[in-house]
CSV table of C-alpha atoms in Angstrom, one decimal:
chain,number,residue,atom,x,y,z
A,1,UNK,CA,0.0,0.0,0.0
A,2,UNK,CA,1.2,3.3,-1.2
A,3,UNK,CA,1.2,6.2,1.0
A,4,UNK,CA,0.3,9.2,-0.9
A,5,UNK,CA,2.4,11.9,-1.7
A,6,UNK,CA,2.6,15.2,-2.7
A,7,UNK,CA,4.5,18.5,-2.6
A,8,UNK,CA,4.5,22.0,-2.5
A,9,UNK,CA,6.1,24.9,-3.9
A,10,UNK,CA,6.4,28.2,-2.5
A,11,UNK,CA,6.6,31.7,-3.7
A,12,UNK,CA,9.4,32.2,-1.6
A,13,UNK,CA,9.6,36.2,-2.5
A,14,UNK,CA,5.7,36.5,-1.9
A,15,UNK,CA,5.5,34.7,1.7
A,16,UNK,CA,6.3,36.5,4.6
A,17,UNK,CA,6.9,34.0,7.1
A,18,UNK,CA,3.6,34.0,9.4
A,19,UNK,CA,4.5,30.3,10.2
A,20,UNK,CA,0.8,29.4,10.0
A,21,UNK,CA,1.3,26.7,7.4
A,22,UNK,CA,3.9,25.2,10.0
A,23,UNK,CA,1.2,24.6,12.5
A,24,UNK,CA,-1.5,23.8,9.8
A,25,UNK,CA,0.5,21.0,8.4
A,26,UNK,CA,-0.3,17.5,10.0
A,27,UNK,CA,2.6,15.6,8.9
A,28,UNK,CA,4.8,18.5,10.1
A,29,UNK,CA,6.1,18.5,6.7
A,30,UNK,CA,7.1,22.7,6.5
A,31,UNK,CA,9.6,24.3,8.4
A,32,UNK,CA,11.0,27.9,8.5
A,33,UNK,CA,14.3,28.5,6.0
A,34,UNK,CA,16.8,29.9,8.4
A,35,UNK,CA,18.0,31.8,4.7
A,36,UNK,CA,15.4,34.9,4.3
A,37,UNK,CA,13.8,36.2,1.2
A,38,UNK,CA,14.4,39.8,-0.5
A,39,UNK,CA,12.5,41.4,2.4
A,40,UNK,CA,14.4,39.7,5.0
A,41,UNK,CA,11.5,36.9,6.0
A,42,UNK,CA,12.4,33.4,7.2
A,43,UNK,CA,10.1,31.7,4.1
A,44,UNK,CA,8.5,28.3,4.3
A,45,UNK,CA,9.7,25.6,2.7
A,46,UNK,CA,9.1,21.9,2.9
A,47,UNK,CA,12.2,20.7,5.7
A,48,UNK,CA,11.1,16.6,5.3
A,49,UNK,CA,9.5,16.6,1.8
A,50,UNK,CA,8.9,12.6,1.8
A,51,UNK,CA,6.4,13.0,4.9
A,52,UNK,CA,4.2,15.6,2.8
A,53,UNK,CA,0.8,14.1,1.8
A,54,UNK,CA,-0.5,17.3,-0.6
A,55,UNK,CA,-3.4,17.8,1.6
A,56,UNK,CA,-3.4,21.6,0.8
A,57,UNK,CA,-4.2,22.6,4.6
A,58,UNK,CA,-1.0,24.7,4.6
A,59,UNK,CA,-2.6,26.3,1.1
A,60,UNK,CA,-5.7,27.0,2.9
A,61,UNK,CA,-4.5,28.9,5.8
A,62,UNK,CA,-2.2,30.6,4.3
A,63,UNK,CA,-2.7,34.7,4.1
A,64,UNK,CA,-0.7,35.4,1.3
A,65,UNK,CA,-1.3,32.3,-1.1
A,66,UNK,CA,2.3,31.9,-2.0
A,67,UNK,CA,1.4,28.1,-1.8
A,68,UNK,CA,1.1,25.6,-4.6
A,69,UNK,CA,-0.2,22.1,-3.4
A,70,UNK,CA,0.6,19.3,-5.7
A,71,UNK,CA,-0.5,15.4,-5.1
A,72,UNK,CA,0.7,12.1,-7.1
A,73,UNK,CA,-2.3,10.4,-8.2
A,74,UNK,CA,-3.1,7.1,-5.6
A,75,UNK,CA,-2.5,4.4,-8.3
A,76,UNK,CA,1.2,6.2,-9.1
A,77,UNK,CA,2.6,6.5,-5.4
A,78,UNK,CA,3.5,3.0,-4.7
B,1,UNK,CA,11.3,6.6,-4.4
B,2,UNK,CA,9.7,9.3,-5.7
B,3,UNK,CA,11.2,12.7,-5.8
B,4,UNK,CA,9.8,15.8,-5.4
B,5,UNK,CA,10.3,17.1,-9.3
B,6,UNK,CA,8.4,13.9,-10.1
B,7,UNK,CA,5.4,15.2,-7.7
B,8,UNK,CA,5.5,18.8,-9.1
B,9,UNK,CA,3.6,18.1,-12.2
B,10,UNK,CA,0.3,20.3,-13.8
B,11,UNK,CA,-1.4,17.3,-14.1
B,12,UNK,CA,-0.9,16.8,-10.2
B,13,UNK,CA,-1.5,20.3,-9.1
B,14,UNK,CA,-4.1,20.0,-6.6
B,15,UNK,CA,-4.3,24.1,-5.1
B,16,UNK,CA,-2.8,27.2,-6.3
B,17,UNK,CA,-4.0,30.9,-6.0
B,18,UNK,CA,-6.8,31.7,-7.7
B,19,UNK,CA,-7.0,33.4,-11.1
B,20,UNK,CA,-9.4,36.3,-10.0
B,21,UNK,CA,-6.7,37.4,-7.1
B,22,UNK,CA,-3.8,39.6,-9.0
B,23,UNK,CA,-0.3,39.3,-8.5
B,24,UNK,CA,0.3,42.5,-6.3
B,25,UNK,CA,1.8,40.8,-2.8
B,26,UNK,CA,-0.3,42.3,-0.5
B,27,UNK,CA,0.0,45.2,2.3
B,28,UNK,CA,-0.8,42.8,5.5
B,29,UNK,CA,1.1,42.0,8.4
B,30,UNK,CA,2.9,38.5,8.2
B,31,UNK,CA,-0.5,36.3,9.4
B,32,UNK,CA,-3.3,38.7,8.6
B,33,UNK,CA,-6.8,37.3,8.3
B,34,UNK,CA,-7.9,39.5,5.6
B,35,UNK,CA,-5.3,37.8,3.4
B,36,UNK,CA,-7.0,34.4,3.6
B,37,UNK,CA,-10.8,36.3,3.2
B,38,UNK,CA,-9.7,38.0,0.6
B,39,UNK,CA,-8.5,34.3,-1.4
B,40,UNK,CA,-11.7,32.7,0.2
B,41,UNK,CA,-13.8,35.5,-1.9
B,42,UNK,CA,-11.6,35.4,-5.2
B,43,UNK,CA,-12.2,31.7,-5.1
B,44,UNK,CA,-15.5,32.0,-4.8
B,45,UNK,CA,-16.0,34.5,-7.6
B,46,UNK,CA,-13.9,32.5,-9.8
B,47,UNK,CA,-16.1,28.9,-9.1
B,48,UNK,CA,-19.2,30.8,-9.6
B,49,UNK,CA,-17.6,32.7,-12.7
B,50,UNK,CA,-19.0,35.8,-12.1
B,51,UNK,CA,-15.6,37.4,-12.0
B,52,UNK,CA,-17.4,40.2,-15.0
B,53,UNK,CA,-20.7,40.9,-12.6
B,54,UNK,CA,-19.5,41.2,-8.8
B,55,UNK,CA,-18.8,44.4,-7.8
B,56,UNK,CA,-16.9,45.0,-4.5
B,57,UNK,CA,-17.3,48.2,-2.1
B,58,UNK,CA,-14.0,48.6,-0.5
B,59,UNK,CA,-14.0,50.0,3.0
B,60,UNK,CA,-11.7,52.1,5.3
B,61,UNK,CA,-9.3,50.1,7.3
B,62,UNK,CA,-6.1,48.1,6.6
B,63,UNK,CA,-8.6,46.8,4.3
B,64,UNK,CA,-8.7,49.8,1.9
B,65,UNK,CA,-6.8,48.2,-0.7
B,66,UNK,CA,-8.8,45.2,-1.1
B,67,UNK,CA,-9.4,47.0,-5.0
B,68,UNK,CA,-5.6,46.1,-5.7
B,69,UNK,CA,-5.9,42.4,-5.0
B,70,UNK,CA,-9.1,41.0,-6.3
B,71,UNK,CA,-9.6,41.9,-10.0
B,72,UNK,CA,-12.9,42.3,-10.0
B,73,UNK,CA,-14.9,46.2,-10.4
B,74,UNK,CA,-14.8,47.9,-6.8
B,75,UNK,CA,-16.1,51.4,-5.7
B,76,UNK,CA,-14.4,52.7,-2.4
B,77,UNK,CA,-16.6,53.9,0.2
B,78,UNK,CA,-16.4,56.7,2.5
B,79,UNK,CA,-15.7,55.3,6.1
B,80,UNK,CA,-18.4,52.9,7.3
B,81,UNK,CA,-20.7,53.8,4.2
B,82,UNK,CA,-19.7,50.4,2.2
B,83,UNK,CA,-23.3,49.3,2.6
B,84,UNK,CA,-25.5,52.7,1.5
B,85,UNK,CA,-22.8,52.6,-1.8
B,86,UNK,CA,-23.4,49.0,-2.2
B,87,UNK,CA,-27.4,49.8,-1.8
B,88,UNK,CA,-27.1,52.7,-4.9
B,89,UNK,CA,-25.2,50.1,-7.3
B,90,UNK,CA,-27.7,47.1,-6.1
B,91,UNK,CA,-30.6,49.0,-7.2
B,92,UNK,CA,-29.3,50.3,-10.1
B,93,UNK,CA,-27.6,46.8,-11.2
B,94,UNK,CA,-29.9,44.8,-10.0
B,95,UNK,CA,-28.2,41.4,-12.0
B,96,UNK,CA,-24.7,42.4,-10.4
B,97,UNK,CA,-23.4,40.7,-7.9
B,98,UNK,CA,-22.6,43.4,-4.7
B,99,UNK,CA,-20.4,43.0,-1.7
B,100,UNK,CA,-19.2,45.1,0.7
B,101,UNK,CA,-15.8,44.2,2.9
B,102,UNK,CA,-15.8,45.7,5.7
B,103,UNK,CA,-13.6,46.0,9.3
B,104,UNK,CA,-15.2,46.0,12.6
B,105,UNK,CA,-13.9,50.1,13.1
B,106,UNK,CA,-15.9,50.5,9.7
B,107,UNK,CA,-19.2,48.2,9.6
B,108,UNK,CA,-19.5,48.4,13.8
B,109,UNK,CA,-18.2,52.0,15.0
B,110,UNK,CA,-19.0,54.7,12.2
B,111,UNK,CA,-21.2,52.3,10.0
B,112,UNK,CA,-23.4,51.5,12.6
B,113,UNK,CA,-26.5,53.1,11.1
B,114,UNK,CA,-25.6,52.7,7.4
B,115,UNK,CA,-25.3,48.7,8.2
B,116,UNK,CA,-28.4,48.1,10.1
B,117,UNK,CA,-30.9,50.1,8.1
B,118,UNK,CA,-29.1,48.7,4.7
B,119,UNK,CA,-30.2,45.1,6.5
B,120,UNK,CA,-33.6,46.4,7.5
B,121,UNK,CA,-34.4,47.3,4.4
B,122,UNK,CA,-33.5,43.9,3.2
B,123,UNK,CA,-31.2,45.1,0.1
B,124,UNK,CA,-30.1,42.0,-2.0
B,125,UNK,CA,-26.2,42.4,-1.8
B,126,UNK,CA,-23.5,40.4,0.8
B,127,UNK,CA,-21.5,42.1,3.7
B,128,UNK,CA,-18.1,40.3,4.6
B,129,UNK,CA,-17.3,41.6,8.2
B,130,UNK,CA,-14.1,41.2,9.7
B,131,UNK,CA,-14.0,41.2,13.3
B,132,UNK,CA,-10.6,41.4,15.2
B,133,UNK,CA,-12.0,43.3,17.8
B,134,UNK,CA,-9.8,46.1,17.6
B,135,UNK,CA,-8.9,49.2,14.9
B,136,UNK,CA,-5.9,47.6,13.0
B,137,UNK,CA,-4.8,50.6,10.9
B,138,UNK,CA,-4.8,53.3,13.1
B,139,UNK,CA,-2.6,51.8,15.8
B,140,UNK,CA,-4.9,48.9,17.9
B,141,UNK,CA,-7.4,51.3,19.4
B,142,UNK,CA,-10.5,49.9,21.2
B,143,UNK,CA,-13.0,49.1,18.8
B,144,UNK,CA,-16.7,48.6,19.8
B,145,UNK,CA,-16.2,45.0,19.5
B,146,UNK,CA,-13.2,44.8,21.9
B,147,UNK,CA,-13.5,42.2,24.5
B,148,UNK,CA,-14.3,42.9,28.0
B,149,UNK,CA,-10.9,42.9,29.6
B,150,UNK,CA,-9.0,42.9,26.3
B,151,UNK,CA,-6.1,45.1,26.2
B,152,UNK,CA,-5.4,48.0,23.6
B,153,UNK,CA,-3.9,51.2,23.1
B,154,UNK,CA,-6.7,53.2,24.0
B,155,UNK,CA,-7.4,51.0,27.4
B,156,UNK,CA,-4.1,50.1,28.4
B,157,UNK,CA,-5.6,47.9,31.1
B,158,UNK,CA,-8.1,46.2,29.3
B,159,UNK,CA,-11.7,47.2,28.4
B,160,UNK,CA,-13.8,48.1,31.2
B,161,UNK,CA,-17.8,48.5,31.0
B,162,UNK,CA,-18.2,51.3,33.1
B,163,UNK,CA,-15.6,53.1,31.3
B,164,UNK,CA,-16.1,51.9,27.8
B,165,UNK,CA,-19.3,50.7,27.6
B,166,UNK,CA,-19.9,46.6,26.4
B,167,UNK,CA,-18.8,44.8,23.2
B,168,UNK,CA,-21.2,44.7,20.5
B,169,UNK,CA,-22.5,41.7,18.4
B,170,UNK,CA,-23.8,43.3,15.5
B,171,UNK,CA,-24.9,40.0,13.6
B,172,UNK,CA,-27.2,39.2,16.4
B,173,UNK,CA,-27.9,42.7,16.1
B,174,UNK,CA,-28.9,42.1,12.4
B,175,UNK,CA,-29.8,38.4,12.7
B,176,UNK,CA,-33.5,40.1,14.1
B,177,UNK,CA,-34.3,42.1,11.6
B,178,UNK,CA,-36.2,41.0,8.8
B,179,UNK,CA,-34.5,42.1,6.2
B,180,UNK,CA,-31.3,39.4,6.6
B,181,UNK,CA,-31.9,36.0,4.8
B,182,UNK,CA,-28.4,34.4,6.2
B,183,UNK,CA,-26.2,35.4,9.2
B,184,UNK,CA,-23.8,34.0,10.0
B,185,UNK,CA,-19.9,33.6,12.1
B,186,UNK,CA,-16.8,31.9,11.5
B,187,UNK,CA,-13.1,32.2,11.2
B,188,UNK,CA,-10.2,31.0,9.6
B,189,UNK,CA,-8.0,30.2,11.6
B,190,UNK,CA,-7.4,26.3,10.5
B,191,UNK,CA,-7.6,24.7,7.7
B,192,UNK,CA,-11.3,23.4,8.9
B,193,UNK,CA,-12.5,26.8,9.8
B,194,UNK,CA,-11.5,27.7,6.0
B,195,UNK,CA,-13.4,25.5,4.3
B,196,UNK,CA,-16.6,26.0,6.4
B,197,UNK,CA,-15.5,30.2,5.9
B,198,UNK,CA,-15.9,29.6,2.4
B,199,UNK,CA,-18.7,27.9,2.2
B,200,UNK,CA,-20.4,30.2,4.1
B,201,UNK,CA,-19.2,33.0,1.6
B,202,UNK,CA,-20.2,31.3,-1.5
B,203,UNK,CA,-23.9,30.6,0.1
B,204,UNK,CA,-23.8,34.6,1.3
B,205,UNK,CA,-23.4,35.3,-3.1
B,206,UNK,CA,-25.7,32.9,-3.9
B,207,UNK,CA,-28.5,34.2,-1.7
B,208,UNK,CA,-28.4,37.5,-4.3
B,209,UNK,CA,-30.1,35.4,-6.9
B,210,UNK,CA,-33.0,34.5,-4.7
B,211,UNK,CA,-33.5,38.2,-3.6
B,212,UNK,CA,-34.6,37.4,0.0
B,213,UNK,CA,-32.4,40.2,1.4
B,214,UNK,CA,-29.0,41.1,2.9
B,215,UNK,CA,-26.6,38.3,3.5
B,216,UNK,CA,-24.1,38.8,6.5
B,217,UNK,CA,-20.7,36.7,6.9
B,218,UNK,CA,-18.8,37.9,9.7
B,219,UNK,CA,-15.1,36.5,10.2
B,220,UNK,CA,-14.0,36.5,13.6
B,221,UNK,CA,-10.5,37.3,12.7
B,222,UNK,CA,-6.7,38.1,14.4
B,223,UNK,CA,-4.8,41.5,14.3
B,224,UNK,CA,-1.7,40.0,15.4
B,225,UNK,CA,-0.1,43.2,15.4
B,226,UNK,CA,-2.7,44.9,16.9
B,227,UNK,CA,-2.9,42.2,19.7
B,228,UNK,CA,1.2,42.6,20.0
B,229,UNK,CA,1.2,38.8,19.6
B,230,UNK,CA,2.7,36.4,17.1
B,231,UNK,CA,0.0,35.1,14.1
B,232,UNK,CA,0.2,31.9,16.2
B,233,UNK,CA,-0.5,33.2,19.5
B,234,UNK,CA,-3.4,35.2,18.0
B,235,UNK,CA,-4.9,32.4,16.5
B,236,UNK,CA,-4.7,30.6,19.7
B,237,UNK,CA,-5.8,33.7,21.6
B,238,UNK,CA,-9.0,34.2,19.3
B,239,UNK,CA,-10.0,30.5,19.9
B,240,UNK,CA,-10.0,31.2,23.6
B,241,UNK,CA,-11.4,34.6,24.2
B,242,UNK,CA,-12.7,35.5,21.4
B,243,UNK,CA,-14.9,32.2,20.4
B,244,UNK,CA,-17.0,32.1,23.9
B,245,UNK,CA,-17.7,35.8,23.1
B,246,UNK,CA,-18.4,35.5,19.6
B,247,UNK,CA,-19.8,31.8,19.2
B,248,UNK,CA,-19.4,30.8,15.4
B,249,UNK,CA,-21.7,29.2,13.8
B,250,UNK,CA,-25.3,30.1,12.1
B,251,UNK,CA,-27.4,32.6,13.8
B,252,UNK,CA,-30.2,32.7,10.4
B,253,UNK,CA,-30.7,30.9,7.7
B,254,UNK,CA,-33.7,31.4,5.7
């Protein structure tokens, strides 16, 4: 049985570092970048990619919707 | 194993912004509610495809801009009046679809009258409310909807009633006149509470095509900067002060 996955991608120059995808994401997937963006935020980025299940809660919450949610179709993620 | 570049794929994209929301990164504070309304709205405008025939009537507030992030046709409002404005263009348009976003400092304090008679009589067009209990642009001032207790810059040590008189709940205030169809609260503060937010938003625009009257969503939202907290903390502070105050759910539904 294949866990599913997915990823996400963010607009690291648009996010501003709230950290609210951090707590929204159940797999505790996202993590701050200790490197900051062109306006001197800590961006999100995914810190254990292989846990993330593309379940676009981080997506949801987030203020700014730097956030692009994708998820490997059941049948492919063996 | 799978790697990541095999995941990020069109044909597995799942979320992204939506199309009606420009690119223009917007004015909030790192954690701002309105940021997450203001998707919730352009998402709902885009799945209903009525991005040509929604107007918006921007308020005063940190919300002011709202006109340079959903690309939709807005008219701005003098402070508080979003919902006479939005009663002009109703009437005149009556096939358009009207909003008005508005801040608790705008649809509580100085648009008290214009927002309660524009509900009594029952005009067909949607009010977004944002409540953070304080007045996030001008510095955290005591709103009429502060907390009992709550601290801001204009009651230092908290919000007493003999002082400052009591919060207000102006969708119960609404919920008993006649003129609302649907009023109702919720927040956004998990992923949960999104999806219920927006729901409740794309029910408030669809009520305009039955023309039973005004339709109220009020978002019981954070000013993290306001509050002097982390967007964290303030969520978690909302959920326990705010919430028992300001219970969300339905209060109408007609």
């Amino acid at each position: 049985m294949g866990k599913v996955r997915g990823a996400i991608v963010v607009d690291i120059e648009r996010c501003k570092g709230c950290g609210l995808c951090v707590v929204a994401c159940p797999t505790d997937t996202i993590v701050l970048a200790d490197e900051v963006n062109g306006k001197g935020y800590h961006y999100a980025k995914m810190g254990n990619p292989e846990a993330c299940t593309g379940c676009t809660n981080c997506a949801m919450v987030c203020p700014d919707s730097c956030i692009t949610v994708y998820r490997l179709k059941p049948e492919k993620s063996k | 194993m799978i790697d990541v570049k095999d995941i990020i794929k069109p044909e597995n994209l799942v979320f992204k912004k939506s199309k009606v929301l420009t690119d223009t990164p917007m004015h909030y504070c790192p954690g701002c509610s309105h940021g997450v309304v203001h998707n919730l709205i352009a998402e709902v405008i885009e799945e209903m495809e009525i991005q040509e025939t929604t107007i918006g009537v921007a308020p005063v507030g940190c919300s002011v801009f709202a006109y340079n992030y959903i690309d939709i046709d807005w008219h701005e409002a003098a402070h508080g009046r979003a919902p006479a404005v939005a009663t002009g263009i109703k009437r005149l348009m009556p096939d358009k679809f009207v909003f008005t976003y508005q801040g608790d400092g705008d649809l509580a304090a100085i648009g008290t009258a214009e927002t309660i008679h524009a509900c009594n009589r029952g005009e067909n067009i949607t009010i977004v409310f944002i409540n953070n209990g304080i007045y996030g642009m001008t510095g955290g001032q005591m709103a009429p909807t502060t907390l009992e207790g709550m601290v801001a810059s204009t009651c230092p040590s908290g919000r007493d009633h003999a002082r400052d008189g009591y919060p207000i709940k102006m969708s119960d205030l609404v919920a008993q006149l006649p003129g609302t169809c649907y009023v109702t609260r919720q927040a956004v503060h998990t992923a949960g509470a999104v999806r219920k937010a927006k729901k409740a938003i794309r029910k408030a625009f669809e009520n305009q095509k039955r023309k039973k009257g005004v339709s109220l969503v009020e978002v019981v939202s954070t000013c993290n900067s306001g509050w002097k907290m982390s967007p964290v903390d303030a969520n978690n502070w909302m959920a326990e002060n705010m919430f028992p105050f300001y219970p969300l759910g339905d209060l109408k539904d007609e």
